[in-house]
Amino acid sequence: MGLGLMGQALAGAFLKAGHPTTVWSRTAAKADQLLAEGAELAPTVADALKASPLAVVCLTDYRAVHEVLGASEVDLEGTLLINLTSGDSAQARETARWAGQRGARYLDGAIMAVPPVIGTEEAVILHSGPEAEFEAHRATLGALGTVAHLGPDHGLASLYDVAGLAMMWSVLNAWLQGTALLRTAGVDAAAYAPFAQRIAAGVAGWLPGYAEQINQGSFPAEVSALETDARAMAHLIEESEAVGVNAELPRLFKAMADRAIAAGHGGEQYPVLIEEFGKPGDA
């Protein structure tokens, strides 16, 4: 249900895997290609739900999910809803309660991929909710890509989604900062990219050890103390300003480090900043 670019990709992957697939969209014309590939078009949401006990939903937002599935003629009793609509963890938990009150079983999900890779191993699709429901349909859901179950909390898929976005944008913004710096010396982006990839991969290798420090609440400076990192951040700010490159990002790094140092953590290792990230933005 829902045939935007992502919904079309999901339905297409099910068809390619040989699964009988019924589709519904507010705009019926969006189903034309899928019908040519063997899909069945349901004239109404109620008809779509009658076609199978497994219903995959991919709409604009959670409000649209409630509008489409909350109509008086729609019967959710006995349906397993797999909601792959983007939203936040509170919406996921509330929709799970709402669906349960209407007699449905519910899994929430997050698609960590773009439409062209749906149906390949590259497409990672996260699910949260009752594990038994996920395992009962794992093989079917596997037609969409690499699927994973995160736990019984319906909000986990959405939380992993935004945590992944934080990683993505942080890496890209850091690369753009470095690219902007190097362009002032005539180094183009393509020349810098392989070096940046090695740096990113090296830093990623630190994460398991840093995670242990966070979980233990102990941050011995085995590699570098935070106060040393803060001095390097100052160099980054100074260099950016000297060559006329925006320094907002490195100033943010240093502002957080400075607060941690002022709180007495200058001799500890970088993951001690988890205390800063764990505070509200105005703290």
mmCIF file of C-alpha atoms in Angstrom:
data_model
loop_
_atom_site.group_PDB
_atom_site.id
_atom_site.type_symbol
_atom_site.label_atom_id
_atom_site.label_comp_id
_atom_site.label_asym_id
_atom_site.label_seq_id
_atom_site.Cartn_x
_atom_site.Cartn_y
_atom_site.Cartn_z
ATOM 1 C CA MET A 1 0.000 0.000 0.000
ATOM 2 C CA GLY A 2 1.517 3.242 -1.237
ATOM 3 C CA LEU A 3 3.183 3.423 -4.654
ATOM 4 C CA GLY A 4 5.646 6.248 -4.501
ATOM 5 C CA LEU A 5 9.117 5.451 -5.815
ATOM 6 C CA MET A 6 9.910 3.349 -2.757
ATOM 7 C CA GLY A 7 6.548 1.580 -2.706
ATOM 8 C CA GLN A 8 6.918 0.688 -6.372
ATOM 9 C CA ALA A 9 10.387 -0.709 -5.692
ATOM 10 C CA LEU A 10 9.101 -2.813 -2.788
ATOM 11 C CA ALA A 11 6.230 -4.268 -4.811
ATOM 12 C CA GLY A 12 8.553 -4.907 -7.746
ATOM 13 C CA ALA A 13 10.962 -6.839 -5.542
ATOM 14 C CA PHE A 14 8.174 -9.053 -4.220
ATOM 15 C CA LEU A 15 7.028 -9.772 -7.791
ATOM 16 C CA LYS A 16 10.562 -10.530 -8.947
ATOM 17 C CA ALA A 17 10.891 -13.039 -6.101
ATOM 18 C CA GLY A 18 7.723 -14.784 -7.253
ATOM 19 C CA HIS A 19 5.344 -13.607 -4.540
ATOM 20 C CA PRO A 20 1.715 -12.951 -5.543
ATOM 21 C CA THR A 21 1.421 -9.213 -4.927
ATOM 22 C CA THR A 22 -1.603 -6.971 -4.642
ATOM 23 C CA VAL A 23 -1.041 -3.215 -4.739
ATOM 24 C CA TRP A 24 -3.057 -0.149 -3.814
ATOM 25 C CA SER A 25 -2.413 3.553 -4.326
ATOM 26 C CA ARG A 26 -4.498 6.689 -4.160
ATOM 27 C CA THR A 27 -3.279 7.269 -7.721
ATOM 28 C CA ALA A 28 -4.081 4.063 -9.571
ATOM 29 C CA ALA A 29 -1.917 4.978 -12.575
ATOM 30 C CA LYS A 30 1.181 4.500 -10.419
ATOM 31 C CA ALA A 31 0.464 0.767 -10.538
ATOM 32 C CA ASP A 32 0.591 0.462 -14.352
ATOM 33 C CA GLN A 33 4.136 -0.927 -14.586
ATOM 34 C CA LEU A 34 3.553 -3.293 -11.674
ATOM 35 C CA LEU A 35 0.369 -4.594 -13.265
ATOM 36 C CA ALA A 36 2.349 -5.306 -16.423
ATOM 37 C CA GLU A 37 4.747 -7.337 -14.257
ATOM 38 C CA GLY A 38 1.926 -9.408 -12.784
ATOM 39 C CA ALA A 39 0.617 -7.470 -9.792
ATOM 40 C CA GLU A 40 -3.074 -7.246 -8.962
ATOM 41 C CA LEU A 41 -4.626 -3.836 -8.355
ATOM 42 C CA ALA A 42 -6.965 -3.473 -5.367
ATOM 43 C CA PRO A 43 -9.606 -0.775 -5.946
ATOM 44 C CA THR A 44 -9.815 0.012 -2.216
ATOM 45 C CA VAL A 45 -7.709 -0.369 0.907
ATOM 46 C CA ALA A 46 -10.246 -2.838 2.264
ATOM 47 C CA ASP A 47 -9.851 -4.964 -0.875
ATOM 48 C CA ALA A 48 -6.066 -4.824 -0.569
ATOM 49 C CA LEU A 49 -6.171 -6.098 3.012
ATOM 50 C CA LYS A 50 -8.423 -8.986 2.036
ATOM 51 C CA ALA A 51 -5.844 -10.179 -0.502
ATOM 52 C CA SER A 52 -3.287 -11.341 2.062
ATOM 53 C CA PRO A 53 -2.735 -11.589 5.838
ATOM 54 C CA LEU A 54 0.568 -9.723 5.268
ATOM 55 C CA ALA A 55 0.273 -6.030 4.408
ATOM 56 C CA VAL A 56 3.287 -3.804 3.725
ATOM 57 C CA VAL A 57 2.643 -0.080 4.088
ATOM 58 C CA CYS A 58 4.902 2.647 2.672
ATOM 59 C CA LEU A 59 3.145 6.010 2.704
ATOM 60 C CA THR A 60 4.149 9.657 3.007
ATOM 61 C CA ASP A 61 4.069 9.781 6.794
ATOM 62 C CA TYR A 62 2.400 8.241 9.841
ATOM 63 C CA ARG A 63 -0.534 10.624 9.571
ATOM 64 C CA ALA A 64 -1.261 9.164 6.145
ATOM 65 C CA VAL A 65 -1.018 5.640 7.616
ATOM 66 C CA HIS A 66 -3.698 6.453 10.170
ATOM 67 C CA GLU A 67 -5.889 8.147 7.565
ATOM 68 C CA VAL A 68 -5.664 5.269 5.081
ATOM 69 C CA LEU A 69 -6.018 2.409 7.559
ATOM 70 C CA GLY A 70 -8.375 4.157 9.971
ATOM 71 C CA ALA A 71 -11.307 4.502 7.588
ATOM 72 C CA SER A 72 -14.534 2.950 8.880
ATOM 73 C CA GLU A 73 -14.713 0.333 6.127
ATOM 74 C CA VAL A 74 -11.173 -0.929 6.744
ATOM 75 C CA ASP A 75 -10.934 -4.115 8.810
ATOM 76 C CA LEU A 76 -7.487 -4.797 10.274
ATOM 77 C CA GLU A 77 -8.501 -7.830 12.338
ATOM 78 C CA GLY A 78 -5.944 -10.624 11.918
ATOM 79 C CA THR A 79 -3.677 -8.631 9.572
ATOM 80 C CA LEU A 80 0.063 -8.388 10.080
ATOM 81 C CA LEU A 81 0.958 -4.784 9.239
ATOM 82 C CA ILE A 82 4.554 -4.064 8.337
ATOM 83 C CA ASN A 83 4.909 -0.307 8.292
ATOM 84 C CA LEU A 84 7.925 0.918 6.338
ATOM 85 C CA THR A 85 6.827 4.559 6.428
ATOM 86 C CA SER A 86 9.456 7.004 7.703
ATOM 87 C CA GLY A 87 8.766 8.562 11.089
ATOM 88 C CA ASP A 88 10.017 8.832 14.636
ATOM 89 C CA SER A 89 10.078 6.301 17.465
ATOM 90 C CA ALA A 90 7.130 7.828 19.321
ATOM 91 C CA GLN A 91 4.989 7.575 16.183
ATOM 92 C CA ALA A 92 6.047 3.956 15.734
ATOM 93 C CA ARG A 93 5.078 3.007 19.284
ATOM 94 C CA GLU A 94 1.783 4.871 19.102
ATOM 95 C CA THR A 95 0.915 3.269 15.745
ATOM 96 C CA ALA A 96 1.683 -0.165 17.183
ATOM 97 C CA ARG A 97 -0.799 0.505 19.999
ATOM 98 C CA TRP A 98 -3.354 1.899 17.549
ATOM 99 C CA ALA A 99 -3.040 -1.095 15.210
ATOM 100 C CA GLY A 100 -3.318 -3.512 18.131
ATOM 101 C CA GLN A 101 -6.543 -1.872 19.277
ATOM 102 C CA ARG A 102 -7.928 -2.527 15.796
ATOM 103 C CA GLY A 103 -7.002 -6.211 15.904
ATOM 104 C CA ALA A 104 -3.807 -6.083 13.853
ATOM 105 C CA ARG A 105 -0.359 -7.423 14.613
ATOM 106 C CA TYR A 106 2.333 -4.876 13.886
ATOM 107 C CA LEU A 107 5.985 -4.548 12.935
ATOM 108 C CA ASP A 108 7.589 -1.176 12.369
ATOM 109 C CA GLY A 109 10.452 -0.834 9.944
ATOM 110 C CA ALA A 110 13.033 1.499 8.462
ATOM 111 C CA ILE A 111 14.468 1.286 4.963
ATOM 112 C CA MET A 112 18.171 2.120 4.921
ATOM 113 C CA ALA A 113 18.406 2.230 1.141
ATOM 114 C CA VAL A 114 17.313 4.072 -1.986
ATOM 115 C CA PRO A 115 14.691 2.608 -4.349
ATOM 116 C CA PRO A 116 17.091 1.365 -7.079
ATOM 117 C CA VAL A 117 18.817 -1.108 -4.703
ATOM 118 C CA ILE A 118 15.657 -2.594 -3.190
ATOM 119 C CA GLY A 119 15.701 -6.338 -3.811
ATOM 120 C CA THR A 120 19.482 -6.589 -3.486
ATOM 121 C CA GLU A 121 21.733 -7.374 -0.522
ATOM 122 C CA GLU A 122 22.756 -3.721 -0.457
ATOM 123 C CA ALA A 123 19.280 -2.715 0.726
ATOM 124 C CA VAL A 124 19.192 -2.939 4.525
ATOM 125 C CA ILE A 125 15.711 -3.006 6.050
ATOM 126 C CA LEU A 126 15.326 -2.902 9.813
ATOM 127 C CA HIS A 127 12.332 -4.222 11.739
ATOM 128 C CA SER A 128 11.220 -3.902 15.342
ATOM 129 C CA GLY A 129 8.314 -5.442 17.212
ATOM 130 C CA PRO A 130 7.410 -9.054 18.097
ATOM 131 C CA GLU A 131 10.230 -11.323 16.968
ATOM 132 C CA ALA A 132 7.882 -14.247 16.289
ATOM 133 C CA GLU A 133 5.997 -12.207 13.700
ATOM 134 C CA PHE A 134 9.242 -11.209 12.012
ATOM 135 C CA GLU A 135 10.610 -14.748 11.940
ATOM 136 C CA ALA A 136 7.367 -16.110 10.514
ATOM 137 C CA HIS A 137 7.789 -13.842 7.488
ATOM 138 C CA ARG A 138 11.577 -13.473 7.315
ATOM 139 C CA ALA A 139 11.839 -15.414 4.038
ATOM 140 C CA THR A 140 9.193 -13.267 2.357
ATOM 141 C CA LEU A 141 10.662 -10.015 3.653
ATOM 142 C CA GLY A 142 14.078 -11.178 2.470
ATOM 143 C CA ALA A 143 12.922 -10.475 -1.086
ATOM 144 C CA LEU A 144 13.373 -6.780 -0.285
ATOM 145 C CA GLY A 145 17.024 -6.957 0.759
ATOM 146 C CA THR A 146 19.043 -7.663 3.875
ATOM 147 C CA VAL A 147 16.525 -7.732 6.710
ATOM 148 C CA ALA A 148 17.216 -7.567 10.435
ATOM 149 C CA HIS A 149 15.149 -7.677 13.613
ATOM 150 C CA LEU A 150 16.288 -5.241 16.318
ATOM 151 C CA GLY A 151 14.075 -6.131 19.270
ATOM 152 C CA PRO A 152 10.530 -6.034 20.624
ATOM 153 C CA ASP A 153 10.416 -2.245 21.109
ATOM 154 C CA HIS A 154 8.511 -0.943 18.072
ATOM 155 C CA GLY A 155 10.484 2.321 18.195
ATOM 156 C CA LEU A 156 13.919 0.784 17.637
ATOM 157 C CA ALA A 157 13.832 0.729 13.843
ATOM 158 C CA SER A 158 13.105 4.465 13.734
ATOM 159 C CA LEU A 159 15.837 5.184 16.284
ATOM 160 C CA TYR A 160 18.381 3.168 14.304
ATOM 161 C CA ASP A 161 17.257 5.045 11.198
ATOM 162 C CA VAL A 162 17.980 8.482 12.644
ATOM 163 C CA ALA A 163 21.195 7.247 14.273
ATOM 164 C CA GLY A 164 22.288 6.111 10.817
ATOM 165 C CA LEU A 165 21.399 9.502 9.376
ATOM 166 C CA ALA A 166 23.543 11.147 12.064
ATOM 167 C CA MET A 167 26.475 9.011 10.920
ATOM 168 C CA MET A 168 25.841 9.685 7.242
ATOM 169 C CA TRP A 169 25.600 13.443 7.494
ATOM 170 C CA SER A 170 28.489 13.684 9.937
ATOM 171 C CA VAL A 171 30.809 11.766 7.612
ATOM 172 C CA LEU A 172 29.677 13.725 4.553
ATOM 173 C CA ASN A 173 29.980 17.087 6.303
ATOM 174 C CA ALA A 174 33.461 16.261 7.573
ATOM 175 C CA TRP A 175 34.497 15.223 4.049
ATOM 176 C CA LEU A 176 33.068 18.453 2.612
ATOM 177 C CA GLN A 177 34.998 20.468 5.225
ATOM 178 C CA GLY A 178 38.228 18.787 4.212
ATOM 179 C CA THR A 179 37.420 19.110 0.520
ATOM 180 C CA ALA A 180 36.780 22.839 0.908
ATOM 181 C CA LEU A 181 40.115 23.262 2.688
ATOM 182 C CA LEU A 182 42.089 21.384 0.066
ATOM 183 C CA ARG A 183 40.419 23.173 -2.837
ATOM 184 C CA THR A 184 42.070 26.380 -1.646
ATOM 185 C CA ALA A 185 45.384 24.731 -2.562
ATOM 186 C CA GLY A 186 44.164 23.448 -5.928
ATOM 187 C CA VAL A 187 43.451 19.854 -4.799
ATOM 188 C CA ASP A 188 40.234 18.601 -6.374
ATOM 189 C CA ALA A 189 37.590 16.523 -4.629
ATOM 190 C CA ALA A 190 38.412 13.343 -6.549
ATOM 191 C CA ALA A 191 42.027 13.470 -5.421
ATOM 192 C CA TYR A 192 41.052 13.867 -1.763
ATOM 193 C CA ALA A 193 38.272 11.250 -1.724
ATOM 194 C CA PRO A 194 40.495 8.106 -1.478
ATOM 195 C CA PHE A 195 42.485 9.627 1.394
ATOM 196 C CA ALA A 196 39.229 10.564 3.135
ATOM 197 C CA GLN A 197 37.939 7.010 2.692
ATOM 198 C CA ARG A 198 41.008 5.621 4.463
ATOM 199 C CA ILE A 199 40.581 8.092 7.316
ATOM 200 C CA ALA A 200 36.885 7.221 7.679
ATOM 201 C CA ALA A 201 37.622 3.489 7.650
ATOM 202 C CA GLY A 202 40.378 3.924 10.236
ATOM 203 C CA VAL A 203 38.132 5.915 12.561
ATOM 204 C CA ALA A 204 35.353 3.346 12.139
ATOM 205 C CA GLY A 205 37.782 0.743 13.441
ATOM 206 C CA TRP A 206 37.973 2.606 16.756
ATOM 207 C CA LEU A 207 34.246 2.300 17.442
ATOM 208 C CA PRO A 208 34.093 -1.116 19.179
ATOM 209 C CA GLY A 209 36.775 -0.111 21.683
ATOM 210 C CA TYR A 210 35.210 3.287 22.251
ATOM 211 C CA ALA A 211 31.825 1.589 22.736
ATOM 212 C CA GLU A 212 33.335 -0.497 25.531
ATOM 213 C CA GLN A 213 34.539 2.662 27.259
ATOM 214 C CA ILE A 214 31.067 4.202 27.009
ATOM 215 C CA ASN A 215 29.384 1.068 28.343
ATOM 216 C CA GLN A 216 31.863 0.884 31.235
ATOM 217 C CA GLY A 217 31.707 4.601 31.958
ATOM 218 C CA SER A 218 35.503 4.751 32.012
ATOM 219 C CA PHE A 219 37.556 6.747 29.492
ATOM 220 C CA PRO A 220 41.299 6.225 30.020
ATOM 221 C CA ALA A 221 43.399 8.200 27.527
ATOM 222 C CA GLU A 222 44.972 5.233 25.760
ATOM 223 C CA VAL A 223 45.498 7.106 22.465
ATOM 224 C CA SER A 224 44.945 10.803 23.073
ATOM 225 C CA ALA A 225 43.522 12.993 25.822
ATOM 226 C CA LEU A 226 40.575 15.230 25.018
ATOM 227 C CA GLU A 227 42.589 18.355 25.821
ATOM 228 C CA THR A 228 45.084 17.316 23.121
ATOM 229 C CA ASP A 229 42.241 16.824 20.651
ATOM 230 C CA ALA A 230 40.911 20.284 21.536
ATOM 231 C CA ARG A 231 44.249 21.849 20.588
ATOM 232 C CA ALA A 232 44.047 20.101 17.211
ATOM 233 C CA MET A 233 40.496 21.403 16.796
ATOM 234 C CA ALA A 234 41.828 24.915 17.342
ATOM 235 C CA HIS A 235 44.329 24.348 14.512
ATOM 236 C CA LEU A 236 41.476 23.228 12.241
ATOM 237 C CA ILE A 237 39.475 26.359 13.075
ATOM 238 C CA GLU A 238 42.474 28.630 12.538
ATOM 239 C CA GLU A 239 43.362 27.015 9.201
ATOM 240 C CA SER A 240 39.771 27.211 7.975
ATOM 241 C CA GLU A 241 39.499 30.886 8.866
ATOM 242 C CA ALA A 242 42.907 31.689 7.377
ATOM 243 C CA VAL A 243 42.038 30.250 3.954
ATOM 244 C CA GLY A 244 38.485 31.607 3.937
ATOM 245 C CA VAL A 245 36.630 28.347 4.565
ATOM 246 C CA ASN A 246 33.536 28.115 6.764
ATOM 247 C CA ALA A 247 34.572 27.155 10.313
ATOM 248 C CA GLU A 248 31.145 26.544 11.864
ATOM 249 C CA LEU A 249 31.574 22.766 11.985
ATOM 250 C CA PRO A 250 34.982 22.677 13.703
ATOM 251 C CA ARG A 251 33.833 25.405 16.107
ATOM 252 C CA LEU A 252 30.966 23.118 17.110
ATOM 253 C CA PHE A 253 33.443 20.281 17.731
ATOM 254 C CA LYS A 254 35.560 22.509 19.940
ATOM 255 C CA ALA A 255 32.635 24.034 21.839
ATOM 256 C CA MET A 256 31.551 20.563 22.973
ATOM 257 C CA ALA A 257 35.102 19.548 23.837
ATOM 258 C CA ASP A 258 35.646 22.777 25.786
ATOM 259 C CA ARG A 259 32.536 22.123 27.889
ATOM 260 C CA ALA A 260 33.745 18.623 28.720
ATOM 261 C CA ILE A 261 37.202 19.934 29.616
ATOM 262 C CA ALA A 262 35.666 22.614 31.849
ATOM 263 C CA ALA A 263 33.760 19.801 33.584
ATOM 264 C CA GLY A 264 37.071 18.096 34.405
ATOM 265 C CA HIS A 265 37.345 15.558 31.564
ATOM 266 C CA GLY A 266 40.354 16.992 29.712
ATOM 267 C CA GLY A 267 42.600 14.063 30.638
ATOM 268 C CA GLU A 268 40.151 11.448 29.393
ATOM 269 C CA GLN A 269 39.686 9.976 25.925
ATOM 270 C CA TYR A 270 37.372 11.340 23.234
ATOM 271 C CA PRO A 271 34.326 9.090 23.930
ATOM 272 C CA VAL A 272 33.849 10.961 27.225
ATOM 273 C CA LEU A 273 31.971 13.454 25.031
ATOM 274 C CA ILE A 274 29.025 11.056 25.198
ATOM 275 C CA GLU A 275 28.121 13.033 28.325
ATOM 276 C CA GLU A 276 27.752 16.170 26.176
ATOM 277 C CA PHE A 277 25.808 14.391 23.448
ATOM 278 C CA GLY A 278 23.488 12.962 26.063
ATOM 279 C CA LYS A 279 22.342 16.426 27.195
ATOM 280 C CA PRO A 280 19.585 18.580 25.666
ATOM 281 C CA GLY A 281 20.884 21.130 23.202
ATOM 282 C CA ASP A 282 20.379 24.056 25.564
ATOM 283 C CA ALA A 283 22.237 22.402 28.453
#
